[in-house]
XYZ file of C-alpha atoms in Angstrom:
581
model
C 151.774 79.023 107.742
C 150.247 80.721 104.319
C 150.190 79.295 101.319
C 153.776 80.503 99.707
C 152.830 80.752 96.183
C 149.864 82.462 97.135
C 151.782 85.041 98.935
C 154.169 85.415 96.356
C 151.047 85.580 93.931
C 149.061 88.493 95.886
C 151.637 90.236 97.754
C 150.002 90.971 101.108
C 152.544 92.767 102.719
C 152.753 95.673 100.078
C 148.750 95.842 100.455
C 148.192 96.287 104.202
C 146.522 99.613 104.131
C 143.695 97.978 102.281
C 142.840 96.333 105.618
C 142.552 99.665 107.491
C 141.155 101.219 104.794
C 138.642 98.874 103.177
C 136.259 96.548 105.322
C 136.316 93.358 103.618
C 136.504 89.502 104.339
C 139.912 89.404 102.188
C 141.660 92.277 104.087
C 145.218 92.443 102.412
C 144.170 90.214 100.032
C 141.303 92.540 98.748
C 143.502 93.857 95.399
C 144.367 90.380 94.838
C 140.919 88.437 94.637
C 139.273 91.425 93.327
C 141.729 91.766 90.355
C 141.941 87.925 90.135
C 138.337 86.662 90.236
C 136.658 89.403 88.810
C 138.748 91.486 86.228
C 140.442 88.686 85.041
C 137.967 85.978 84.764
C 135.334 89.273 83.203
C 138.189 89.499 80.352
C 138.983 85.819 79.946
C 135.198 85.348 78.987
C 135.313 88.130 77.040
C 138.464 87.290 74.988
C 137.046 83.669 74.671
C 133.566 85.179 72.908
C 136.254 87.677 70.665
C 138.155 84.747 69.738
C 134.907 82.373 68.590
C 133.313 85.537 66.378
C 136.869 86.035 64.735
C 136.667 81.677 63.796
C 133.144 82.418 62.962
C 134.095 85.497 60.250
C 137.497 83.465 59.203
C 136.838 80.155 58.622
C 133.117 79.121 58.820
C 131.624 78.991 55.090
C 128.204 78.033 56.189
C 127.238 81.857 57.253
C 125.965 84.812 55.608
C 127.730 87.288 54.984
C 128.006 91.166 54.520
C 130.205 93.971 53.764
C 129.109 97.506 55.505
C 127.818 100.761 53.810
C 129.663 102.928 55.783
C 133.046 102.222 57.818
C 133.169 105.603 60.044
C 131.550 103.969 62.721
C 133.953 100.717 63.040
C 137.087 102.964 62.967
C 135.512 104.762 66.117
C 135.204 101.671 67.700
C 138.649 100.853 66.287
C 140.127 103.758 67.995
C 138.358 103.335 71.484
C 139.647 99.363 71.674
C 142.948 100.894 70.776
C 143.229 102.900 73.629
C 142.011 100.331 75.856
C 144.467 97.848 74.284
C 147.720 100.526 75.028
C 146.698 101.536 78.499
C 147.108 97.950 80.037
C 150.437 97.568 78.135
C 151.662 101.225 79.009
C 150.504 100.353 83.342
C 152.464 96.917 82.761
C 155.931 98.904 81.220
C 155.776 101.651 83.507
C 155.310 100.360 86.556
C 151.737 102.399 87.368
C 149.527 100.290 89.886
C 146.023 101.208 90.900
C 146.413 99.336 94.042
C 149.244 101.681 95.309
C 148.731 103.949 98.344
C 150.543 106.341 100.296
C 153.539 106.042 97.909
C 153.648 102.369 97.401
C 155.501 101.441 93.511
C 155.664 98.029 91.688
C 152.967 95.803 90.400
C 152.912 92.592 91.907
C 152.450 89.333 90.124
C 148.707 89.073 89.833
C 147.993 92.815 88.379
C 150.702 92.325 85.934
C 149.077 89.160 84.584
C 145.474 90.856 84.968
C 147.048 93.909 82.866
C 148.296 90.931 79.873
C 144.952 89.458 79.964
C 143.252 92.593 79.770
C 145.192 94.214 76.906
C 145.256 90.629 74.920
C 141.211 91.063 75.041
C 141.012 94.142 73.955
C 143.434 93.147 71.217
C 141.113 90.642 69.882
C 138.368 92.984 69.782
C 140.584 95.315 67.946
C 141.140 92.562 65.255
C 137.172 91.178 65.620
C 136.121 94.766 64.374
C 138.972 94.497 61.676
C 137.566 92.059 60.274
C 134.008 92.940 60.612
C 134.967 95.964 57.948
C 135.500 93.361 55.278
C 132.706 90.467 56.463
C 130.073 91.533 58.734
C 128.383 88.458 60.091
C 124.878 88.417 62.569
C 126.116 85.042 64.465
C 127.232 85.393 67.911
C 127.454 89.257 67.956
C 124.901 89.420 70.985
C 127.178 87.120 72.856
C 130.155 89.419 72.697
C 128.109 92.387 73.290
C 127.110 90.091 76.349
C 130.957 90.132 77.087
C 131.284 93.589 77.158
C 128.498 93.873 79.890
C 130.124 91.501 81.569
C 133.703 93.156 81.709
C 131.817 96.528 82.650
C 130.017 95.056 85.572
C 134.266 94.070 86.509
C 135.363 97.253 86.401
C 132.254 99.197 88.133
C 133.292 96.748 90.919
C 136.888 98.094 90.633
C 135.605 101.497 90.550
C 133.470 100.877 93.378
C 136.281 99.542 95.569
C 138.963 102.702 94.488
C 136.605 105.759 95.007
C 136.268 104.918 99.111
C 140.204 105.547 98.988
C 140.744 107.673 95.927
C 142.514 110.838 98.133
C 145.337 107.989 98.631
C 146.003 107.980 94.961
C 148.624 110.056 92.964
C 146.319 112.484 90.433
C 148.096 111.022 87.837
C 146.827 107.146 88.433
C 143.337 108.001 89.564
C 143.134 110.008 86.171
C 144.269 107.222 84.028
C 141.960 105.100 85.832
C 139.177 107.124 85.823
C 139.381 108.132 82.038
C 139.990 104.329 80.910
C 136.906 103.150 82.839
C 134.678 105.897 80.967
C 136.632 105.066 77.394
C 135.381 101.404 78.225
C 131.692 102.642 78.855
C 131.942 104.445 76.012
C 133.141 101.831 73.781
C 130.436 99.421 75.484
C 127.508 101.665 74.781
C 128.386 102.564 70.934
C 128.648 98.619 70.457
C 125.162 97.753 72.368
C 123.909 100.472 69.670
C 125.501 99.548 66.807
C 123.166 98.075 64.003
C 124.812 98.876 60.597
C 123.449 99.755 57.579
C 124.273 96.155 55.305
C 124.589 95.054 51.613
C 125.201 91.457 50.593
C 128.400 90.185 49.892
C 128.936 89.189 46.217
C 128.846 85.190 46.025
C 126.532 85.064 49.094
C 122.530 84.654 48.570
C 120.231 86.237 50.853
C 118.120 83.734 53.128
C 114.548 83.952 52.012
C 111.138 82.670 53.562
C 111.806 79.669 51.549
C 115.648 78.682 51.109
C 116.522 76.038 48.263
C 118.083 72.987 49.697
C 121.310 73.401 48.413
C 122.521 76.721 50.318
C 125.592 75.555 52.512
C 124.611 77.607 55.249
C 121.402 75.586 55.497
C 121.668 73.211 58.391
C 118.564 70.992 58.160
C 117.054 71.630 54.618
C 117.345 68.928 52.079
C 118.456 66.467 54.476
C 115.847 63.857 56.584
C 117.740 63.892 59.584
C 116.358 61.814 62.674
C 115.193 63.643 65.860
C 118.585 63.947 67.692
C 118.121 63.889 71.202
C 118.259 59.880 71.638
C 121.866 60.308 69.968
C 123.175 63.997 71.801
C 125.604 63.634 74.785
C 124.983 63.897 78.306
C 125.527 67.778 78.346
C 123.840 68.423 75.260
C 120.747 66.318 76.868
C 120.903 68.031 80.332
C 120.721 71.593 78.529
C 118.688 71.238 75.470
C 121.587 71.630 73.147
C 120.689 69.193 70.403
C 117.476 71.533 69.763
C 119.882 74.470 68.797
C 120.546 73.618 64.727
C 116.689 74.126 64.640
C 116.665 77.465 66.637
C 119.705 78.575 64.396
C 117.649 77.498 61.005
C 114.490 79.550 62.453
C 116.618 82.716 63.067
C 118.020 82.968 59.688
C 114.453 82.001 57.530
C 111.079 80.723 58.836
C 110.979 77.401 59.416
C 109.137 74.845 57.122
C 107.987 71.153 57.301
C 111.393 69.702 55.558
C 113.249 71.769 57.997
C 111.798 69.659 60.973
C 113.630 66.177 62.108
C 111.938 63.044 61.231
C 110.774 61.566 64.157
C 112.607 58.691 66.221
C 111.321 55.352 66.359
C 110.112 55.559 69.966
C 108.320 58.222 68.654
C 106.831 57.258 66.323
C 102.717 55.864 66.436
C 103.599 52.828 64.652
C 105.702 51.729 67.421
C 103.770 53.186 69.820
C 100.459 51.180 68.979
C 102.765 47.789 68.383
C 103.914 48.089 72.019
C 100.472 49.111 73.503
C 98.724 46.026 71.234
C 101.156 43.505 73.150
C 100.153 45.005 76.619
C 96.267 45.063 75.971
C 96.624 41.470 74.553
C 98.218 40.983 78.218
C 95.349 42.448 79.919
C 92.355 40.513 77.870
C 93.812 37.609 79.459
C 92.102 38.784 82.631
C 88.888 38.150 83.678
C 88.237 42.140 83.977
C 90.499 43.708 81.580
C 91.546 47.937 82.420
C 93.108 50.263 79.544
C 94.853 52.484 82.505
C 97.060 49.158 83.305
C 97.522 48.621 79.337
C 98.708 52.217 78.984
C 100.641 52.204 81.993
C 102.692 48.981 80.476
C 103.013 50.863 77.187
C 103.905 54.365 78.445
C 103.984 54.273 82.357
C 108.095 53.787 82.542
C 108.455 56.909 81.321
C 105.515 58.318 83.031
C 106.998 57.365 86.582
C 110.589 58.826 85.259
C 108.869 61.862 84.993
C 107.656 61.635 88.783
C 111.205 60.865 89.648
C 112.686 64.077 88.186
C 109.324 65.833 89.748
C 110.327 64.963 93.022
C 113.943 66.029 92.889
C 112.651 69.382 91.072
C 110.499 69.799 93.972
C 113.472 69.311 96.522
C 115.600 71.825 94.919
C 112.779 74.267 95.685
C 113.700 74.741 99.249
C 117.333 75.335 98.513
C 116.481 79.126 98.190
C 114.719 79.524 101.497
C 117.074 77.191 103.434
C 120.300 78.651 101.782
C 118.902 82.404 102.176
C 118.402 81.583 105.652
C 121.812 80.707 106.345
C 123.108 83.717 104.062
C 121.098 86.626 106.124
C 121.574 84.878 109.786
C 125.717 84.738 108.308
C 125.070 88.397 107.888
C 123.537 88.992 111.120
C 125.995 87.343 113.165
C 128.670 88.778 111.472
C 130.145 85.953 109.916
C 133.025 86.243 107.226
C 132.049 87.533 103.927
C 132.927 83.990 102.583
C 130.598 82.424 104.372
C 127.662 84.914 102.374
C 129.203 84.317 98.783
C 129.242 80.807 99.483
C 125.841 80.602 100.434
C 124.868 83.178 97.142
C 126.465 80.553 95.517
C 124.414 77.610 96.399
C 121.564 79.332 96.050
C 122.394 80.335 92.372
C 123.412 76.685 91.971
C 119.306 75.397 93.543
C 117.993 77.987 91.326
C 119.725 76.861 88.153
C 118.874 73.305 89.279
C 115.160 73.918 89.674
C 114.916 75.364 86.164
C 116.928 72.536 84.532
C 114.777 70.041 86.522
C 111.358 71.814 85.671
C 112.185 71.763 82.110
C 112.960 68.459 81.980
C 109.950 67.800 83.650
C 107.727 69.189 81.407
C 109.536 67.981 78.464
C 108.950 64.308 79.508
C 105.596 64.761 81.016
C 104.496 66.538 77.452
C 106.087 63.823 75.759
C 104.395 60.998 77.619
C 100.974 63.279 76.722
C 101.514 62.824 72.983
C 102.147 59.944 73.001
C 99.562 58.514 74.917
C 97.220 60.831 72.171
C 98.718 59.381 69.082
C 98.509 55.443 71.144
C 94.847 56.212 71.751
C 93.858 58.105 68.264
C 95.645 55.006 66.566
C 93.498 52.228 68.788
C 90.481 54.086 68.296
C 90.703 53.996 64.304
C 92.287 50.618 64.406
C 89.045 49.061 66.397
C 86.104 51.201 64.603
C 87.803 49.289 61.116
C 87.164 46.203 62.407
C 83.617 46.554 63.918
C 80.722 44.593 62.703
C 77.242 46.231 61.127
C 75.714 45.449 64.123
C 78.070 47.091 66.878
C 78.749 50.009 64.022
C 74.780 51.138 64.896
C 75.961 52.037 68.726
C 79.209 53.965 67.576
C 77.914 56.008 64.709
C 81.229 57.942 63.130
C 80.220 61.612 65.190
C 80.900 59.557 68.292
C 84.164 58.204 67.479
C 85.140 61.317 66.363
C 83.882 62.862 69.686
C 86.154 59.942 71.256
C 88.905 61.041 68.595
C 88.908 64.486 69.836
C 87.343 65.495 73.086
C 87.575 62.198 75.222
C 91.444 61.907 73.809
C 92.400 65.543 74.774
C 91.013 65.376 78.009
C 93.472 62.168 78.775
C 96.085 63.859 77.189
C 95.354 66.829 79.502
C 95.117 64.512 82.752
C 98.641 62.762 81.816
C 100.254 66.203 82.190
C 98.382 67.380 85.465
C 98.208 63.599 87.551
C 101.262 64.210 89.059
C 100.326 67.186 90.445
C 97.793 65.641 92.765
C 100.393 63.770 94.500
C 102.751 66.248 94.417
C 101.021 68.993 96.213
C 100.646 67.336 98.980
C 104.395 66.991 99.337
C 105.245 70.215 98.456
C 102.385 71.294 100.794
C 103.870 68.883 104.024
C 107.296 70.404 103.408
C 106.990 73.859 103.480
C 104.814 73.670 106.735
C 106.951 71.663 108.133
C 110.060 74.034 107.523
C 107.622 77.208 108.227
C 106.877 75.435 111.855
C 110.582 75.437 112.224
C 110.815 79.439 111.672
C 107.795 80.562 112.633
C 106.062 77.745 115.264
C 102.821 77.489 116.249
C 101.511 81.190 114.437
C 103.176 79.231 110.991
C 100.226 76.841 111.835
C 97.209 79.504 111.566
C 98.867 81.030 108.142
C 98.944 77.237 106.608
C 95.485 76.218 107.794
C 94.400 79.915 106.104
C 95.855 78.826 102.510
C 94.570 75.065 103.114
C 91.182 76.527 104.023
C 91.363 78.650 101.130
C 91.618 75.488 98.408
C 88.042 74.269 98.875
C 86.803 77.661 99.139
C 88.625 78.444 95.106
C 87.214 75.073 94.105
C 83.585 76.158 94.563
C 84.437 79.603 92.741
C 86.213 77.641 89.994
C 83.375 74.951 89.569
C 80.709 77.662 89.851
C 82.439 79.695 87.250
C 82.874 76.503 84.902
C 78.888 75.826 85.122
C 78.262 79.295 84.387
C 80.694 79.450 81.519
C 79.243 76.275 79.841
C 75.862 77.908 80.371
C 76.902 81.155 78.625
C 78.349 78.861 75.737
C 74.964 76.938 75.701
C 73.093 80.302 74.918
C 75.979 81.548 72.585
C 75.060 78.579 70.707
C 71.615 79.238 70.425
C 72.152 82.468 69.280
C 74.414 81.413 66.713
C 72.440 78.844 65.718
C 69.298 81.499 65.182
C 70.984 84.005 63.163
C 72.308 80.892 60.770
C 68.641 79.840 60.599
C 67.843 83.710 59.545
C 70.781 84.085 57.229
C 69.511 80.746 55.273
C 66.074 82.077 55.095
C 66.205 85.170 54.622
C 64.035 85.921 51.530
C 61.629 84.346 53.643
C 62.172 86.646 56.394
C 61.860 89.215 54.155
C 58.685 88.028 52.189
C 57.041 87.784 55.584
C 58.584 90.917 57.415
C 59.323 88.742 60.640
C 62.502 91.270 60.982
C 61.113 92.594 64.127
C 60.110 89.033 65.467
C 63.480 87.896 64.990
C 65.260 90.788 66.247
C 63.036 90.813 69.329
C 64.358 86.942 69.578
C 67.892 87.110 69.011
C 67.945 90.360 71.629
C 66.474 88.511 74.044
C 68.914 85.457 73.681
C 71.583 87.911 73.725
C 70.668 89.627 77.402
C 70.613 86.382 78.495
C 73.922 85.702 76.845
C 75.110 88.847 78.269
C 73.663 87.919 82.118
C 75.891 84.622 82.285
C 79.028 86.337 81.164
C 78.070 89.006 83.650
C 78.335 86.157 86.181
C 81.362 84.420 84.939
C 83.536 87.965 84.947
C 82.335 88.543 88.606
C 83.248 85.238 89.711
C 86.283 85.654 87.607
C 86.687 88.675 89.594
C 86.257 87.301 92.864
C 88.609 84.217 92.147
C 90.921 86.934 91.047
C 90.684 88.776 94.369
C 91.158 85.772 96.830
C 94.728 84.744 94.740
C 95.775 88.018 95.332
C 94.563 89.221 98.774
C 95.118 86.141 100.730
C 99.159 86.180 100.405
C 99.124 89.485 102.348
C 96.595 88.281 104.615
C 98.367 85.372 105.115
C 101.794 87.115 105.997
C 100.497 89.612 108.162
C 98.292 87.239 110.420
C 101.294 84.983 110.837
C 104.176 87.141 111.515
C 101.419 89.016 113.918
C 100.605 86.234 115.880
C 104.394 85.407 116.163
C 104.910 88.504 117.171
C 102.278 88.330 119.752
C 103.575 84.890 121.408
C 106.606 86.913 121.977
C 109.048 85.756 118.950
C 111.919 87.286 117.562
C 111.015 88.454 114.088
C 114.851 89.208 112.800
C 114.830 89.338 108.943
C 116.178 85.850 108.271
C 113.387 84.315 110.001
C 111.004 86.981 108.258
C 112.202 86.662 104.705
C 112.553 82.458 104.679
C 109.179 82.641 105.991
C 107.723 84.707 102.862
C 109.632 82.292 100.637
C 108.144 79.170 101.916
C 105.171 80.976 102.018
C 105.405 81.380 98.313
C 106.475 77.977 97.945
C 103.547 76.679 99.535
C 101.096 79.019 97.896
C 102.449 77.141 94.413
C 100.843 73.809 95.012
C 97.324 75.193 96.862
C 96.458 77.958 93.716
C 97.290 74.398 91.421
C 94.546 72.245 93.259
C 91.458 73.900 92.453
C 91.575 73.990 89.070
C 92.273 70.289 88.954
C 89.973 69.365 91.673
C 86.926 71.271 90.103
C 87.399 68.882 86.488
C 87.201 65.792 88.924
């Protein structure tokens, strides 16, 4: 038995013709589904965006305001928006339905509701444009333009539904619908390309690159605000909403040092070094103190939390290929369309989770890397101030500076990439297991080619680093001799040594170019391997699968391609890391 409120709202009995004329999973509910889930939702989003911009124009005193030099363009937009406001009200009052076929009359409740929402949305647009003619602001205007694009996409879906059955419409209803659609498209185009000429309103100061601290719309200047991440709510931390004020400030004027938040206590060097000293004091009580263990005690908690996020992030990467396989199989088997919509929505959620988790992983690991850098620099500086004269002979200032710069930077880079050493095998194993389920033994051949590519690329990258280092040595020689020549130019000119030094510089430059040529050849070889191996692996794997008698369906082929891509990501990252070991 059907759900009675849904039957009353959609009235499927009045739209039986749609089930016969249109190939859709919703049958007689197709007009109701399209109008409610596509058209109404797009207009509700558009209405919310316009209302928020109206609120900013009317109530927000922190935004900079302008006046239009010419209002003709706005009047044209008002004219189009006014027509789009009146048209759904006209259909509602006259009972003109865009879904009536074969002389069917009357408006179903869903269509009446949609017409009211549409008229309200366009009325808000009319009010917004009217307010903009008096006080124009930049804030949120692109969000409103996104809203009109969303509305046009929804109307395009509706038009795609109506056109196949246009012969069953009355000419009046069809021409009214088509004319309104083109009017909306014209309004959308005009709004998207609308960049008005503006004058600053009286009482508001233009935002300069160096703004004063007492401007009302400056969110950060003149205040010593603490880094807001720890105090942000769960949603703000999940979507990095806490950084919005800084981005708004950067949109208005170049960010200066006074605009940036003060570090929270957990990121300050004083807090980090105190925690490290406690861990190091415990470590010195052991027979063999180990710096890495002390760093793990002071910074490891957040570092390993990044590893947990990395595991979840990698796991979510496989939702795309898995649900893609189910989606293509549902199409292949002729399952109801809502199966496909469900799988597509789950794929979208998977991609969203991957993007968020990857951003959080990078944020966590980079923060740990900078904390490690601050801790080690402070520890080295603290230790260097307490060296006696005998020990100081073994640690000259140049060596200490080299430790603070080069060595600490290297450890920071290792910290930011260390999780790849264990996550890469995890990703490789997962990809190979899923590939084996799709292609069987043939997948092992393709996977083996990718795995064997790792040592080959490691050798090429390692050789390229050595060649680059040699080239830099010759560059240093050339620069040194040029500095010597320039420093003693009077002597060189007095003894007429120009030709001699010129030949020496040219000889060193030729050697430098020879090493540069080798490095470029190795780089080209590495690029060739990176770009050719996916094609070779795909051809070999699919060819072997077909040769062994397998049925290469679209679901199997596209799922395997996605999995090979995921398998290649960690394999491409390993050579660069292994060459640094």
